mmCIF file of C-alpha atoms in Angstrom:
data_model
loop_
_atom_site.group_PDB
_atom_site.id
_atom_site.type_symbol
_atom_site.label_atom_id
_atom_site.label_comp_id
_atom_site.label_asym_id
_atom_site.label_seq_id
_atom_site.Cartn_x
_atom_site.Cartn_y
_atom_site.Cartn_z
ATOM 1 C CA MET A 1 29.275 -9.968 20.134
ATOM 2 C CA SER A 2 26.166 -9.555 22.286
ATOM 3 C CA ASP A 3 22.647 -10.445 21.160
ATOM 4 C CA ASP A 4 21.754 -6.743 20.945
ATOM 5 C CA GLU A 5 24.593 -6.081 18.510
ATOM 6 C CA ARG A 6 23.645 -9.115 16.423
ATOM 7 C CA GLU A 7 20.014 -7.905 16.192
ATOM 8 C CA GLU A 8 21.124 -4.432 15.087
ATOM 9 C CA LYS A 9 23.127 -5.945 12.220
ATOM 10 C CA GLU A 10 20.101 -7.962 11.084
ATOM 11 C CA LEU A 11 18.132 -4.751 10.550
ATOM 12 C CA ASP A 12 20.642 -3.456 8.021
ATOM 13 C CA LEU A 13 19.806 -3.596 4.301
ATOM 14 C CA SER A 14 23.043 -5.475 3.753
ATOM 15 C CA SER A 15 21.221 -8.484 5.221
ATOM 16 C CA SER A 16 19.585 -10.564 2.493
ATOM 17 C CA GLU A 17 16.880 -11.663 4.949
ATOM 18 C CA VAL A 18 15.814 -8.047 5.536
ATOM 19 C CA VAL A 19 15.758 -7.300 1.801
ATOM 20 C CA THR A 20 13.709 -10.462 1.190
ATOM 21 C CA LYS A 21 11.124 -9.362 3.763
ATOM 22 C CA TYR A 22 10.844 -5.887 2.242
ATOM 23 C CA LYS A 23 10.511 -7.344 -1.262
ATOM 24 C CA GLY A 24 7.910 -9.873 -0.113
ATOM 25 C CA ALA A 25 5.825 -7.150 1.530
ATOM 26 C CA ALA A 26 6.158 -4.944 -1.555
ATOM 27 C CA GLU A 27 5.043 -7.700 -3.917
ATOM 28 C CA ILE A 28 1.986 -8.441 -1.790
ATOM 29 C CA VAL A 29 0.903 -4.815 -1.411
ATOM 30 C CA ASN A 30 1.383 -4.151 -5.140
ATOM 31 C CA LYS A 31 -0.836 -7.136 -6.003
ATOM 32 C CA ALA A 32 -3.403 -5.917 -3.473
ATOM 33 C CA LEU A 33 -3.350 -2.473 -5.099
ATOM 34 C CA GLN A 34 -4.026 -3.995 -8.526
ATOM 35 C CA LEU A 35 -6.961 -5.911 -7.058
ATOM 36 C CA VAL A 36 -8.407 -2.809 -5.384
ATOM 37 C CA VAL A 37 -8.057 -0.684 -8.538
ATOM 38 C CA LYS A 38 -9.948 -3.323 -10.556
ATOM 39 C CA GLU A 39 -12.797 -3.192 -8.042
ATOM 40 C CA CYS A 40 -13.150 0.609 -8.208
ATOM 41 C CA LYS A 41 -16.268 0.713 -10.365
ATOM 42 C CA PRO A 42 -19.487 2.730 -10.218
ATOM 43 C CA LYS A 43 -21.904 1.544 -7.482
ATOM 44 C CA ALA A 44 -19.161 -0.426 -5.641
ATOM 45 C CA LYS A 45 -19.338 0.012 -1.856
ATOM 46 C CA ILE A 46 -16.183 1.642 -0.487
ATOM 47 C CA VAL A 47 -16.218 -0.455 2.688
ATOM 48 C CA ASP A 48 -16.337 -3.698 0.660
ATOM 49 C CA ILE A 49 -13.327 -2.656 -1.414
ATOM 50 C CA CYS A 50 -11.355 -1.706 1.719
ATOM 51 C CA GLU A 51 -12.196 -4.997 3.434
ATOM 52 C CA MET A 52 -11.183 -6.927 0.317
ATOM 53 C CA GLY A 53 -7.801 -5.179 0.173
ATOM 54 C CA ASP A 54 -7.070 -5.937 3.832
ATOM 55 C CA ALA A 55 -8.280 -9.543 3.500
ATOM 56 C CA PHE A 56 -6.003 -10.092 0.495
ATOM 57 C CA ILE A 57 -2.989 -8.781 2.423
ATOM 58 C CA ARG A 58 -3.800 -10.968 5.464
ATOM 59 C CA GLU A 59 -4.235 -14.039 3.257
ATOM 60 C CA GLN A 60 -1.013 -13.517 1.302
ATOM 61 C CA THR A 61 1.137 -12.672 4.332
ATOM 62 C CA GLY A 62 -0.382 -15.619 6.215
ATOM 63 C CA ASN A 63 1.110 -17.930 3.600
ATOM 64 C CA MET A 64 4.637 -16.653 4.238
ATOM 65 C CA TYR A 65 6.981 -17.942 6.953
ATOM 66 C CA LYS A 66 4.487 -20.542 8.204
ATOM 67 C CA ASN A 67 7.212 -23.042 9.020
ATOM 68 C CA SER A 68 9.629 -20.604 10.599
ATOM 69 C CA LYS A 69 11.070 -21.590 13.992
ATOM 70 C CA LYS A 70 10.813 -17.972 15.150
ATOM 71 C CA LYS A 71 7.335 -16.407 15.263
ATOM 72 C CA ILE A 72 7.267 -13.758 12.554
ATOM 73 C CA GLU A 73 4.563 -11.100 12.762
ATOM 74 C CA ARG A 74 3.040 -10.174 9.413
ATOM 75 C CA GLY A 75 -0.084 -8.646 7.935
ATOM 76 C CA VAL A 76 -1.697 -5.257 7.404
ATOM 77 C CA ALA A 77 0.624 -2.376 8.321
ATOM 78 C CA PHE A 78 -1.707 0.351 7.053
ATOM 79 C CA PRO A 79 -5.399 -0.362 6.446
ATOM 80 C CA THR A 80 -6.771 -0.009 2.939
ATOM 81 C CA CYS A 81 -8.099 3.538 2.548
ATOM 82 C CA LEU A 82 -10.183 4.923 -0.308
ATOM 83 C CA SER A 83 -10.434 8.694 -0.144
ATOM 84 C CA VAL A 84 -12.966 9.918 -2.691
ATOM 85 C CA ASN A 85 -12.928 13.350 -4.340
ATOM 86 C CA ASN A 86 -12.588 16.082 -1.667
ATOM 87 C CA THR A 87 -11.544 13.714 1.107
ATOM 88 C CA VAL A 88 -7.822 14.369 1.360
ATOM 89 C CA CYS A 89 -6.493 11.057 2.635
ATOM 90 C CA HIS A 90 -6.751 7.994 4.876
ATOM 91 C CA PHE A 91 -10.501 7.326 4.746
ATOM 92 C CA SER A 92 -11.149 3.794 5.943
ATOM 93 C CA PRO A 93 -14.907 3.505 6.548
ATOM 94 C CA LEU A 94 -16.737 1.783 9.380
ATOM 95 C CA ALA A 95 -18.505 -1.476 8.512
ATOM 96 C CA SER A 96 -21.871 0.323 8.653
ATOM 97 C CA ASP A 97 -20.873 2.913 6.004
ATOM 98 C CA THR A 98 -22.929 2.675 2.806
ATOM 99 C CA SER A 99 -20.918 5.082 0.602
ATOM 100 C CA GLU A 100 -20.544 3.988 -3.008
ATOM 101 C CA LEU A 101 -18.270 5.027 -5.841
ATOM 102 C CA GLU A 102 -19.796 6.941 -8.741
ATOM 103 C CA GLU A 103 -18.732 7.472 -12.343
ATOM 104 C CA GLY A 104 -16.111 10.240 -12.467
ATOM 105 C CA ASP A 105 -15.016 9.948 -8.819
ATOM 106 C CA MET A 106 -11.321 10.535 -8.125
ATOM 107 C CA VAL A 107 -10.170 7.886 -5.652
ATOM 108 C CA LYS A 108 -6.941 8.051 -3.669
ATOM 109 C CA ILE A 109 -5.930 4.563 -2.544
ATOM 110 C CA ASP A 110 -3.483 3.962 0.335
ATOM 111 C CA MET A 111 -2.517 0.605 1.841
ATOM 112 C CA GLY A 112 0.407 -1.107 3.521
ATOM 113 C CA CYS A 113 1.757 -4.520 4.412
ATOM 114 C CA HIS A 114 4.516 -5.714 6.732
ATOM 115 C CA ILE A 115 6.565 -8.812 7.261
ATOM 116 C CA ASP A 116 8.353 -8.935 10.608
ATOM 117 C CA GLY A 117 7.955 -5.164 10.926
ATOM 118 C CA PHE A 118 9.461 -4.378 7.507
ATOM 119 C CA ILE A 119 6.779 -2.221 5.909
ATOM 120 C CA ALA A 120 5.864 -1.592 2.285
ATOM 121 C CA VAL A 121 3.251 1.115 1.678
ATOM 122 C CA VAL A 122 1.680 2.027 -1.644
ATOM 123 C CA ALA A 123 -0.581 4.851 -2.811
ATOM 124 C CA HIS A 124 -2.312 5.427 -6.120
ATOM 125 C CA THR A 125 -4.836 7.851 -7.605
ATOM 126 C CA HIS A 126 -7.522 6.373 -9.824
ATOM 127 C CA VAL A 127 -10.476 7.948 -11.634
ATOM 128 C CA VAL A 128 -13.602 5.780 -11.862
ATOM 129 C CA GLN A 129 -14.181 6.232 -15.564
ATOM 130 C CA SER A 130 -14.103 4.091 -18.689
ATOM 131 C CA GLY A 131 -12.421 6.597 -21.017
ATOM 132 C CA PRO A 132 -9.542 9.045 -20.860
ATOM 133 C CA ILE A 133 -9.512 11.656 -18.097
ATOM 134 C CA THR A 134 -10.118 15.266 -19.161
ATOM 135 C CA GLY A 135 -10.647 18.672 -17.592
ATOM 136 C CA LYS A 136 -9.739 19.537 -14.003
ATOM 137 C CA GLN A 137 -9.148 15.910 -13.024
ATOM 138 C CA ALA A 138 -6.568 15.505 -15.782
ATOM 139 C CA ASP A 139 -4.901 18.749 -14.694
ATOM 140 C CA VAL A 140 -4.692 17.591 -11.064
ATOM 141 C CA VAL A 141 -3.213 14.203 -11.991
ATOM 142 C CA ALA A 142 -0.698 15.818 -14.376
ATOM 143 C CA ALA A 143 0.342 18.407 -11.751
ATOM 144 C CA ALA A 144 0.834 15.734 -9.076
ATOM 145 C CA ASN A 145 2.883 13.633 -11.479
ATOM 146 C CA THR A 146 5.062 16.608 -12.448
ATOM 147 C CA ALA A 147 5.641 17.502 -8.779
ATOM 148 C CA ALA A 148 6.627 13.910 -7.973
ATOM 149 C CA GLU A 149 9.056 13.807 -10.910
ATOM 150 C CA VAL A 150 10.663 17.111 -9.855
ATOM 151 C CA ALA A 151 11.020 15.921 -6.254
ATOM 152 C CA LEU A 152 12.533 12.638 -7.413
ATOM 153 C CA ARG A 153 15.150 14.456 -9.506
ATOM 154 C CA LEU A 154 16.138 16.578 -6.486
ATOM 155 C CA VAL A 155 16.878 13.552 -4.306
ATOM 156 C CA ARG A 156 20.597 12.932 -4.562
ATOM 157 C CA PRO A 157 23.204 11.715 -2.089
ATOM 158 C CA GLY A 158 24.627 14.652 -0.145
ATOM 159 C CA LYS A 159 21.853 17.117 -1.048
ATOM 160 C CA LYS A 160 19.834 18.845 1.652
#
Protein backbone atom coordinates (compact mmCIF):
# COMPACT_ATOMS: atom_id res chain seq x y z
CA MET A 1 0.00 0.00 0.00
CA SER A 2 1.45 3.37 -1.00
CA ASP A 3 1.53 6.43 1.26
CA ASP A 4 -1.17 8.09 -0.86
CA GLU A 5 -3.55 5.19 -0.32
CA ARG A 6 -2.83 5.15 3.41
CA GLU A 7 -3.59 8.90 3.67
CA GLU A 8 -6.89 8.47 1.82
CA LYS A 9 -7.99 5.83 4.33
CA GLU A 10 -7.16 8.15 7.24
CA LEU A 11 -9.66 10.71 5.94
CA ASP A 12 -12.53 8.25 6.20
CA LEU A 13 -15.01 8.55 9.09
CA SER A 14 -14.30 4.93 9.93
CA SER A 15 -11.01 6.20 11.39
CA SER A 16 -11.36 6.96 15.10
CA GLU A 17 -8.66 9.64 14.80
CA VAL A 18 -10.72 11.56 12.23
CA VAL A 19 -13.88 11.30 14.34
CA THR A 20 -11.94 12.49 17.40
CA LYS A 21 -10.71 15.57 15.52
CA TYR A 22 -14.22 16.42 14.31
CA LYS A 23 -15.64 15.97 17.81
CA GLY A 24 -12.86 18.06 19.36
CA ALA A 25 -13.48 20.90 16.90
CA ALA A 26 -17.23 20.67 17.48
CA GLU A 27 -16.88 20.83 21.26
CA ILE A 28 -14.64 23.89 21.04
CA VAL A 29 -16.85 25.80 18.61
CA ASN A 30 -19.99 25.00 20.64
CA LYS A 31 -18.34 26.36 23.80
CA ALA A 32 -17.23 29.44 21.86
CA LEU A 33 -20.81 29.96 20.66
CA GLN A 34 -22.11 29.83 24.24
CA LEU A 35 -19.51 32.42 25.24
CA VAL A 36 -20.41 34.73 22.35
CA VAL A 37 -24.16 34.47 23.02
CA LYS A 38 -23.60 35.44 26.68
CA GLU A 39 -21.71 38.54 25.55
CA CYS A 40 -24.48 39.72 23.20
CA LYS A 41 -25.86 42.48 25.41
CA PRO A 42 -26.95 46.06 24.75
CA LYS A 43 -24.01 48.48 24.24
CA ALA A 44 -21.52 45.62 23.60
CA LYS A 45 -19.14 46.38 20.72
CA ILE A 46 -19.54 43.87 17.88
CA VAL A 47 -15.82 43.84 17.09
CA ASP A 48 -14.96 42.96 20.72
CA ILE A 49 -17.37 40.03 20.71
CA CYS A 50 -15.97 38.74 17.40
CA GLU A 51 -12.38 39.03 18.63
CA MET A 52 -13.29 37.22 21.84
CA GLY A 53 -14.86 34.32 19.92
CA ASP A 54 -11.80 33.92 17.70
CA ALA A 55 -9.41 34.23 20.66
CA PHE A 56 -11.30 31.52 22.56
CA ILE A 57 -11.07 29.15 19.58
CA ARG A 58 -7.33 29.84 19.14
CA GLU A 59 -6.70 29.28 22.85
CA GLN A 60 -8.67 26.03 23.06
CA THR A 61 -7.28 24.54 19.84
CA GLY A 62 -3.76 25.58 20.89
CA ASN A 63 -4.09 23.29 23.90
CA MET A 64 -4.79 20.25 21.71
CA TYR A 65 -2.12 18.04 20.11
CA LYS A 66 0.77 20.03 21.61
CA ASN A 67 2.91 16.94 22.04
CA SER A 68 2.14 15.35 18.70
CA LYS A 69 5.13 14.18 16.64
CA LYS A 70 3.42 15.39 13.46
CA LYS A 71 2.64 19.11 13.20
CA ILE A 72 -1.14 19.43 13.32
CA GLU A 73 -2.67 22.67 12.06
CA ARG A 74 -5.58 23.92 14.15
CA GLY A 75 -7.48 27.09 14.93
CA VAL A 76 -10.13 29.34 13.42
CA ALA A 77 -11.67 27.86 10.26
CA PHE A 78 -14.33 30.57 9.89
CA PRO A 79 -13.99 33.90 11.71
CA THR A 80 -16.62 34.85 14.26
CA CYS A 81 -19.30 36.88 12.48
CA LEU A 82 -22.15 38.84 14.05
CA SER A 83 -24.67 39.95 11.46
CA VAL A 84 -27.16 42.35 13.04
CA ASN A 85 -30.74 42.87 11.87
CA ASN A 86 -30.80 43.50 8.09
CA THR A 87 -27.25 42.32 7.49
CA VAL A 88 -27.79 38.90 5.94
CA CYS A 89 -24.65 37.03 6.95
CA HIS A 90 -20.89 36.88 7.52
CA PHE A 91 -20.25 40.34 9.00
CA SER A 92 -16.87 40.32 10.70
CA PRO A 93 -15.98 43.96 11.41
CA LEU A 94 -12.63 45.71 11.06
CA ALA A 95 -10.83 46.57 14.30
CA SER A 96 -11.76 50.24 13.83
CA ASP A 97 -15.52 49.52 13.68
CA THR A 98 -17.47 51.04 16.58
CA SER A 99 -20.86 49.36 15.99
CA GLU A 100 -22.67 48.29 19.15
CA LEU A 101 -25.56 45.96 19.85
CA GLU A 102 -28.85 47.50 20.96
CA GLU A 103 -31.85 46.13 22.85
CA GLY A 104 -34.07 44.20 20.42
CA ASP A 105 -31.36 43.55 17.80
CA MET A 106 -31.54 40.20 16.00
CA VAL A 107 -28.01 38.81 15.77
CA LYS A 108 -26.96 35.98 13.48
CA ILE A 109 -23.78 34.36 14.79
CA ASP A 110 -21.49 32.23 12.58
CA MET A 111 -18.13 30.74 13.55
CA GLY A 112 -15.94 27.74 12.80
CA CYS A 113 -13.01 25.79 14.14
CA HIS A 114 -10.72 23.15 12.64
CA ILE A 115 -8.31 20.54 13.85
CA ASP A 116 -5.98 19.22 11.16
CA GLY A 117 -8.39 20.49 8.50
CA PHE A 118 -11.46 18.77 9.97
CA ILE A 119 -13.92 21.65 10.30
CA ALA A 120 -16.86 22.21 12.63
CA VAL A 121 -19.01 25.26 11.88
CA VAL A 122 -21.89 26.56 13.97
CA ALA A 123 -24.54 29.23 13.45
CA HIS A 124 -27.17 30.60 15.79
CA THR A 125 -29.74 33.40 15.83
CA HIS A 126 -30.08 35.37 19.04
CA VAL A 127 -32.26 38.35 19.97
CA VAL A 128 -30.68 40.85 22.37
CA GLN A 129 -33.57 41.04 24.79
CA SER A 130 -34.27 40.08 28.39
CA GLY A 131 -37.80 38.72 27.90
CA PRO A 132 -39.62 36.51 25.42
CA ILE A 133 -39.51 37.42 21.74
CA THR A 134 -42.76 38.69 20.20
CA GLY A 135 -44.01 40.17 16.94
CA LYS A 136 -42.15 39.94 13.64
CA GLN A 137 -38.94 38.68 15.25
CA ALA A 138 -40.79 35.74 16.80
CA ASP A 139 -42.42 35.00 13.44
CA VAL A 140 -39.06 35.01 11.64
CA VAL A 141 -37.43 32.70 14.20
CA ALA A 142 -40.43 30.33 14.14
CA ALA A 143 -40.47 30.24 10.31
CA ALA A 144 -36.73 29.51 10.13
CA ASN A 145 -37.10 26.75 12.70
CA THR A 146 -40.03 25.19 10.83
CA ALA A 147 -38.11 25.30 7.53
CA ALA A 148 -35.08 23.64 9.14
CA GLU A 149 -37.25 20.90 10.65
CA VAL A 150 -38.95 20.23 7.29
CA ALA A 151 -35.59 20.08 5.50
CA LEU A 152 -34.20 17.73 8.14
CA ARG A 153 -37.14 15.34 7.72
CA LEU A 154 -36.58 15.25 3.94
CA VAL A 155 -32.96 14.13 4.27
CA ARG A 156 -32.96 10.37 3.94
CA PRO A 157 -30.54 7.90 2.39
CA GLY A 158 -31.34 7.43 -1.30
CA LYS A 159 -33.52 10.55 -1.64
CA LYS A 160 -32.68 13.24 -4.17
